[in-house]
Short mmCIF file of C-alpha atoms in Angstrom, two decimals:
data_model
loop_
_atom_site.label_atom_id
_atom_site.label_comp_id
_atom_site.label_asym_id
_atom_site.label_seq_id
_atom_site.Cartn_x
_atom_site.Cartn_y
_atom_site.Cartn_z
CA UNK G 210 110.44 110.17 91.56
CA UNK G 211 111.02 106.38 91.80
CA UNK G 212 109.42 103.77 89.53
CA UNK G 213 107.11 102.82 92.39
CA UNK G 214 106.05 106.43 92.88
CA UNK G 215 105.37 106.78 89.16
CA UNK G 216 103.22 103.67 89.15
CA UNK G 217 101.20 104.91 92.11
CA UNK G 218 100.64 108.31 90.53
CA UNK G 219 99.82 107.02 87.04
CA UNK G 220 97.45 104.37 88.36
CA UNK G 221 95.54 106.88 90.46
CA UNK G 222 95.35 109.39 87.64
CA UNK G 223 94.14 106.78 85.18
CA UNK G 224 91.36 105.54 87.44
CA UNK G 225 90.50 108.99 88.76
CA UNK G 226 89.63 110.10 85.21
CA UNK G 227 87.02 107.35 84.78
CA UNK G 228 83.47 108.53 84.19
CA UNK G 229 81.08 108.30 87.13
CA UNK G 230 77.29 108.37 86.62
CA UNK G 231 76.51 110.80 89.44
CA UNK G 232 72.76 110.93 88.66
CA UNK G 233 72.43 107.17 89.12
CA UNK G 234 74.48 107.22 92.27
CA UNK G 235 72.48 110.02 93.83
CA UNK G 236 69.24 108.22 93.05
CA UNK G 237 70.61 105.11 94.66
CA UNK G 238 71.52 107.01 97.81
CA UNK G 239 68.01 108.41 98.14
CA UNK G 240 66.32 105.02 97.66
CA UNK G 241 67.98 102.74 100.23
CA UNK G 242 66.52 99.49 98.91
CA UNK G 243 67.69 100.13 95.38
CA UNK G 244 71.13 101.20 96.57
CA UNK G 245 71.62 97.86 98.33
CA UNK G 246 70.78 95.96 95.15
CA UNK G 247 73.13 98.12 93.13
CA UNK G 248 75.94 97.65 95.66
CA UNK G 249 75.61 93.86 95.45
CA UNK G 250 75.68 93.94 91.65
CA UNK G 251 78.53 96.42 91.56
CA UNK G 252 80.67 94.40 93.99
CA UNK G 253 80.38 91.45 91.61
CA UNK G 254 81.16 93.67 88.67
CA UNK G 255 83.18 96.86 89.18
CA UNK G 256 84.87 98.20 92.34
CA UNK G 257 84.72 101.81 91.18
CA UNK G 258 80.95 101.82 90.92
CA UNK G 259 80.55 100.45 94.43
CA UNK G 260 83.08 102.82 95.92
CA UNK G 261 81.38 105.85 94.43
CA UNK G 262 77.97 104.62 95.56
CA UNK G 263 79.11 104.20 99.15
CA UNK G 264 80.58 107.67 99.07
CA UNK G 265 77.22 109.25 98.36
CA UNK G 266 74.31 109.27 100.77
CA UNK G 267 75.32 107.13 103.76
CA UNK G 268 78.26 108.95 105.29
CA UNK G 269 76.23 112.01 106.28
CA UNK G 270 73.07 110.24 107.44
CA UNK G 271 71.94 110.06 111.07
CA UNK G 272 71.73 106.25 111.22
CA UNK G 273 74.79 103.98 111.02
CA UNK G 274 74.63 100.59 109.31
CA UNK G 275 75.62 97.39 111.17
CA UNK G 276 79.13 96.31 110.32
CA UNK G 277 79.32 92.94 108.49
CA UNK G 278 79.61 90.13 111.03
CA UNK G 279 78.27 92.21 113.94
CA UNK G 280 74.73 91.99 115.33
CA UNK G 281 72.64 95.14 115.03
CA UNK G 282 72.44 95.34 118.83
CA UNK G 283 76.21 95.59 119.42
CA UNK G 284 77.65 98.82 120.76
CA UNK G 285 80.98 100.57 120.43
CA UNK G 286 81.72 99.93 124.09
CA UNK G 287 81.03 96.19 123.97
CA UNK G 288 83.84 93.78 124.78
CA UNK G 289 86.08 96.43 126.26
CA UNK G 290 86.07 98.58 123.11
CA UNK G 291 86.30 102.35 123.56
CA UNK G 292 84.88 105.13 121.39
CA UNK G 293 85.47 108.88 121.53
CA UNK G 294 82.66 110.67 123.39
CA UNK G 295 80.32 113.08 121.60
CA UNK G 296 81.28 116.75 121.42
CA UNK G 297 77.90 118.23 122.25
CA UNK G 298 76.92 121.31 120.29
CA UNK G 299 79.73 120.95 117.73
CA UNK G 300 78.65 120.35 114.11
CA UNK G 301 80.02 117.39 112.17
CA UNK G 302 82.18 117.49 109.07
CA UNK G 303 79.24 117.47 106.68
CA UNK G 304 77.88 120.71 108.16
CA UNK G 305 81.22 122.49 108.71
CA UNK G 306 83.97 121.04 106.49
CA UNK G 307 85.98 124.21 107.09
CA UNK G 308 86.42 123.14 110.74
CA UNK G 309 88.01 119.76 110.00
CA UNK G 310 91.36 119.55 111.78
CA UNK G 311 91.06 123.09 113.14
CA UNK G 312 90.74 122.03 116.78
CA UNK G 313 93.02 119.19 118.03
CA UNK G 314 90.47 118.40 120.73
CA UNK G 315 87.65 117.63 118.26
CA UNK G 316 86.99 114.93 115.68
CA UNK G 317 84.34 115.99 113.19
CA UNK G 318 83.57 112.43 112.13
CA UNK G 319 83.50 108.95 113.61
CA UNK G 320 82.10 105.44 113.32
CA UNK G 321 78.50 104.40 114.02
CA UNK G 322 77.87 102.48 117.27
CA UNK G 323 77.20 99.28 115.30
CA UNK G 324 80.30 99.83 113.19
CA UNK G 325 83.81 98.41 113.47
CA UNK G 326 85.86 98.74 116.65
CA UNK G 327 88.02 101.83 117.14
CA UNK G 328 91.74 101.11 117.38
CA UNK G 329 92.83 104.74 117.48
CA UNK G 330 91.75 108.29 116.77
CA UNK G 331 93.80 111.40 116.07
CA UNK G 332 93.81 115.03 114.96
CA UNK G 333 97.07 116.39 113.55
CA UNK G 334 98.13 118.99 110.97
CA UNK G 335 94.63 119.68 109.71
CA UNK G 336 93.79 115.99 109.19
CA UNK G 337 91.48 113.85 111.31
CA UNK G 338 92.02 110.09 111.41
CA UNK G 339 90.47 106.95 112.86
CA UNK G 340 91.77 103.40 112.62
CA UNK G 341 89.27 100.57 112.98
CA UNK G 342 89.58 96.79 113.22
CA UNK G 343 87.73 94.86 110.53
CA UNK G 344 88.53 91.25 111.40
CA UNK G 345 91.67 89.23 111.95
CA UNK G 346 94.63 91.59 112.04
CA UNK G 347 93.31 93.88 109.31
CA UNK G 348 93.05 97.60 110.02
CA UNK G 349 91.31 100.23 107.91
CA UNK G 350 92.60 103.78 108.28
CA UNK G 351 90.14 106.55 107.38
CA UNK G 352 91.29 110.17 107.15
CA UNK G 353 89.41 113.35 106.30
CA UNK G 354 90.48 116.93 105.61
CA UNK G 355 88.89 120.16 104.46
CA UNK G 356 91.03 120.32 101.32
CA UNK G 357 92.49 117.84 98.87
CA UNK G 358 95.99 119.30 99.20
CA UNK G 359 96.02 118.91 102.98
CA UNK G 360 95.09 115.25 102.75
CA UNK G 361 97.41 114.43 99.86
CA UNK G 362 100.41 115.84 101.73
CA UNK G 363 99.84 113.33 104.57
CA UNK G 364 101.61 109.98 104.39
CA UNK G 365 99.71 106.71 103.99
CA UNK G 366 100.46 103.74 106.24
CA UNK G 367 102.82 101.44 104.36
CA UNK G 368 103.28 103.61 101.28
CA UNK G 369 106.29 105.78 100.39
CA UNK G 370 105.65 109.42 99.63
CA UNK G 371 105.84 110.55 96.03
CA UNK G 372 106.95 114.06 94.97
CA UNK G 373 104.83 116.34 92.83
CA UNK G 374 106.07 118.69 90.14
CA UNK G 375 106.24 121.58 92.60
CA UNK G 376 108.38 119.54 95.01
CA UNK G 377 105.67 118.95 97.61
CA UNK G 378 105.18 115.45 99.04
CA UNK G 379 102.17 113.72 97.52
CA UNK G 380 100.62 110.26 97.65
CA UNK G 381 98.21 110.68 94.73
CA UNK G 382 97.88 112.82 91.64
CA UNK G 383 97.92 116.58 92.14
CA UNK G 384 94.62 117.80 93.67
CA UNK G 385 93.76 119.91 90.64
CA UNK G 386 93.39 116.76 88.51
CA UNK G 387 89.70 116.26 87.58
CA UNK G 388 88.16 113.30 89.36
CA UNK G 389 91.03 112.80 91.80
CA UNK G 390 88.46 112.18 94.57
CA UNK G 391 85.75 110.45 92.52
CA UNK G 392 85.82 107.25 94.57
CA UNK G 393 88.40 105.22 92.66
CA UNK G 394 89.90 102.19 94.42
CA UNK G 395 93.58 101.70 93.63
CA UNK G 396 96.15 99.09 94.54
CA UNK G 397 99.90 98.78 95.06
CA UNK G 398 102.21 96.07 96.34
CA UNK G 399 104.99 97.20 98.66
CA UNK G 400 107.47 94.76 100.22
CA UNK G 401 105.14 91.89 99.40
CA UNK G 402 102.14 93.55 101.05
CA UNK G 403 98.99 94.41 99.10
CA UNK G 404 97.77 97.93 99.94
CA UNK G 405 94.43 99.29 98.77
CA UNK G 406 93.49 102.98 98.68
CA UNK G 407 90.31 104.87 98.06
CA UNK G 408 89.86 108.67 97.68
CA UNK G 409 86.41 110.21 97.64
CA UNK G 410 84.21 113.10 98.81
CA UNK G 411 81.54 111.81 101.21
CA UNK G 412 80.08 115.32 101.49
CA UNK G 413 80.70 118.67 99.78
CA UNK G 414 84.00 120.12 100.96
CA UNK G 415 85.00 116.91 102.78
CA UNK G 416 87.95 115.00 101.31
CA UNK G 417 88.37 111.42 102.51
CA UNK G 418 90.92 108.65 102.11
CA UNK G 419 90.75 105.05 103.31
CA UNK G 420 93.53 102.47 103.20
CA UNK G 421 93.95 98.83 104.16
CA UNK G 422 96.59 96.13 103.83
CA UNK G 423 94.66 93.04 102.73
CA UNK G 424 94.16 90.53 99.91
CA UNK G 425 91.37 92.64 98.42
CA UNK G 426 89.62 95.99 98.78
CA UNK G 427 86.36 94.71 100.31
CA UNK G 428 87.17 96.16 103.75
CA UNK G 429 87.16 99.67 102.28
CA UNK G 430 83.64 99.14 100.96
CA UNK G 431 82.37 97.59 104.20
CA UNK G 432 83.66 100.42 106.40
CA UNK G 433 82.30 103.31 104.33
CA UNK G 434 78.61 102.98 105.37
CA UNK G 435 79.58 103.02 109.06
CA UNK G 436 81.22 106.46 108.88
CA UNK G 437 79.41 109.33 110.61
CA UNK G 438 79.89 112.89 109.35
CA UNK G 439 76.76 114.31 110.96
CA UNK G 440 78.20 114.69 114.48
CA UNK G 441 81.46 115.54 116.24
CA UNK G 442 83.41 113.78 118.98
CA UNK G 443 86.05 114.73 121.53
CA UNK G 444 89.63 113.57 121.06
CA UNK G 445 89.39 112.26 124.62
CA UNK G 446 92.72 111.37 126.26
CA UNK G 447 93.64 110.22 129.79
CA UNK G 448 95.98 113.18 130.22
CA UNK G 449 95.29 116.91 130.00
CA UNK G 450 97.85 119.73 129.91
CA UNK G 451 97.01 122.75 132.04
CA UNK G 452 100.34 124.62 132.01
CA UNK G 453 102.03 125.46 128.70
CA UNK G 454 105.22 127.41 127.93
CA UNK G 455 104.65 130.95 126.75
CA UNK G 456 103.52 131.06 123.16
CA UNK G 457 102.89 127.29 122.99
CA UNK G 458 99.63 125.59 122.06
CA UNK G 459 98.40 122.03 121.66
CA UNK G 460 98.21 121.17 117.95
CA UNK G 461 97.86 117.38 117.94
CA UNK G 462 96.02 114.65 119.82
CA UNK G 463 96.25 110.87 119.33
CA UNK G 464 94.87 107.95 121.33
CA UNK G 465 95.79 104.32 120.53
CA UNK G 466 93.62 101.58 122.03
CA UNK G 467 94.24 98.45 119.96
CA UNK G 468 94.96 96.35 123.08
CA UNK G 469 92.80 98.22 125.59
CA UNK G 470 92.57 97.78 128.55
CA UNK G 471 95.83 95.80 128.81
CA UNK G 472 97.91 98.47 127.08
CA UNK G 473 97.15 101.83 125.49
CA UNK G 474 98.74 105.21 124.89
CA UNK G 475 97.84 108.84 124.32
CA UNK G 476 99.97 111.68 123.02
CA UNK G 477 99.59 115.44 122.73
CA UNK G 478 101.80 117.57 120.49
CA UNK G 479 102.72 121.15 121.38
CA UNK G 480 103.87 123.77 118.91
CA UNK G 481 105.36 127.24 119.13
CA UNK G 482 105.94 129.23 116.01
CA UNK G 483 106.77 127.34 112.82
CA UNK G 484 109.42 124.92 114.06
CA UNK G 485 109.22 124.32 117.84
CA UNK G 486 107.62 121.00 118.74
CA UNK G 487 107.21 118.89 121.89
CA UNK G 488 105.42 115.58 122.36
CA UNK G 489 103.85 114.49 125.65
CA UNK G 490 102.95 110.80 125.78
CA UNK G 491 101.20 108.71 128.40
CA UNK G 492 101.70 104.97 128.05
CA UNK G 493 99.89 102.35 130.15
CA UNK G 494 100.81 98.67 130.56
CA UNK G 495 98.76 96.55 132.93
CA UNK G 496 101.55 93.96 133.16
CA UNK G 497 104.17 96.52 134.08
CA UNK G 498 105.66 96.10 137.54
CA UNK G 499 105.89 99.87 137.88
CA UNK G 500 107.69 102.90 136.60
CA UNK G 501 111.31 103.87 137.14
CA UNK G 502 111.98 103.93 140.87
CA UNK G 503 114.64 106.61 141.14
CA UNK G 504 114.73 110.03 139.54
CA UNK G 505 117.43 112.61 138.90
CA UNK G 506 115.12 115.63 138.81
CA UNK G 507 112.17 116.96 140.81
CA UNK G 508 108.93 118.45 139.47
CA UNK G 509 107.12 120.10 142.35
CA UNK G 510 107.28 117.47 145.07
CA UNK G 511 107.44 114.54 142.66
CA UNK G 512 110.49 112.72 141.29
CA UNK G 513 111.31 112.92 137.59
CA UNK G 514 113.96 111.46 135.31
CA UNK G 515 115.89 113.26 132.55
CA UNK G 516 117.29 110.93 129.88
CA UNK G 517 121.08 110.75 129.40
CA UNK G 518 120.64 112.51 126.05
CA UNK G 519 118.81 115.34 127.80
CA UNK G 520 115.88 115.27 125.38
CA UNK G 521 113.22 113.38 127.36
CA UNK G 522 111.78 114.10 130.78
CA UNK G 523 109.60 111.57 132.61
CA UNK G 524 107.33 112.27 135.55
CA UNK G 525 107.61 109.31 137.94
CA UNK G 526 105.16 107.76 140.38
CA UNK G 527 102.32 106.73 138.04
CA UNK G 528 101.40 103.07 138.67
CA UNK G 529 101.79 100.98 135.51
CA UNK G 530 102.16 104.12 133.42
CA UNK G 531 104.81 106.42 131.99
CA UNK G 532 104.32 110.13 131.29
CA UNK G 533 107.13 111.46 129.10
CA UNK G 534 107.79 114.82 127.42
CA UNK G 535 110.05 114.55 124.34
CA UNK G 536 111.79 117.67 123.08
CA UNK G 537 114.75 116.34 121.09
CA UNK G 538 115.36 114.72 117.71
CA UNK G 539 112.40 115.43 115.45
CA UNK G 540 110.91 117.40 118.35
CA UNK G 541 112.97 120.53 118.90
CA UNK G 542 112.90 124.12 120.06
CA UNK G 543 111.66 123.46 123.60
CA UNK G 544 113.85 123.03 126.68
CA UNK G 545 113.97 120.98 129.87
CA UNK G 546 112.44 123.94 131.70
CA UNK G 547 109.54 123.93 129.24
CA UNK G 548 109.04 120.21 129.73
CA UNK G 549 109.14 120.66 133.51
CA UNK G 550 106.37 123.22 133.33
CA UNK G 551 104.22 121.04 131.07
CA UNK G 552 104.57 117.90 133.19
CA UNK G 553 104.07 119.88 136.40
CA UNK G 554 100.64 120.96 135.17
CA UNK G 555 99.62 117.63 133.62
CA UNK G 556 96.37 116.14 134.90
CA UNK G 557 96.17 112.36 134.63
CA UNK G 558 92.89 110.49 134.98
CA UNK G 559 92.52 108.90 138.41
CA UNK G 560 91.59 105.53 136.91
CA UNK G 561 93.29 105.21 133.54
CA UNK G 562 91.23 102.17 132.57
CA UNK G 563 87.93 104.08 132.83
CA UNK G 564 87.60 106.14 129.59
CA UNK G 565 84.47 107.85 130.91
CA UNK G 566 86.76 109.79 133.28
CA UNK G 567 89.05 111.07 130.50
#
């Protein structure tokens, strides 16, 4: 373990063991007016008290709070912003924490309509994640999982992975440490950048982590009330896969919309067994003159192009878009024939810039 890793681990352990007055925090969550007063006082005094307060009571409620700087009448779709559509009939994370990350097509949490703008959403390896814009170029990443270990084994944007005693990758103290998810806000400087982290449990059985690169941790506190754990959403993407190789299944979904509608991307990850992986990505660029004109393969009656390395296959003919299956490098175990089958059955939205058709 490096000196940096040791500092991260020791800092988190030290703050995670701080005492938290849970009775006071619960009372504050029940009485909304009092909780607001306490939050204001706590922000001026101690970050840990505020973080714990925000972690109790608002994340599971049915009403989202307006995001600072936004009018209460704003919506998630205003100004070209896009939000994942509701997954009707599917319970949220608060009701079924055991389902978090179980279905790559479903997010069991999200952001309230009056909350910050979605930049991306994803489900991968048992962890669900959203990235939201909070002003300027600052981005808050919020992740949830149904177990502490699952979340702690997932890398944090901008932070190196530490190694626990048992050799597993970790980014905080081992999950069995008391208070590891008590709401502590921690800080580290990496390559001159100030990174803030918060670990907490917004509902029983739900483990959450938020991170931001900024001058202070205020963004973490502002985003927390906008989180919704009482409903589920679809990991909607502009491409669907209808033909999979034998034994394969979709295990990951990610949509990135930071510059929508000018540019955006969506990717689906396939798995077979323990090691076989393939990634299918659709990338859109409104300023693109077009895709590659000439192919060296054919998929059905459409041209395709196999990379010189033989590890990427692109389906041609999509205006301003690229649809590529990657099965080499870190993605392995699948073949060109597998990629041909997947791309041959891919369904791409007729109008990529209309998310309601995804």
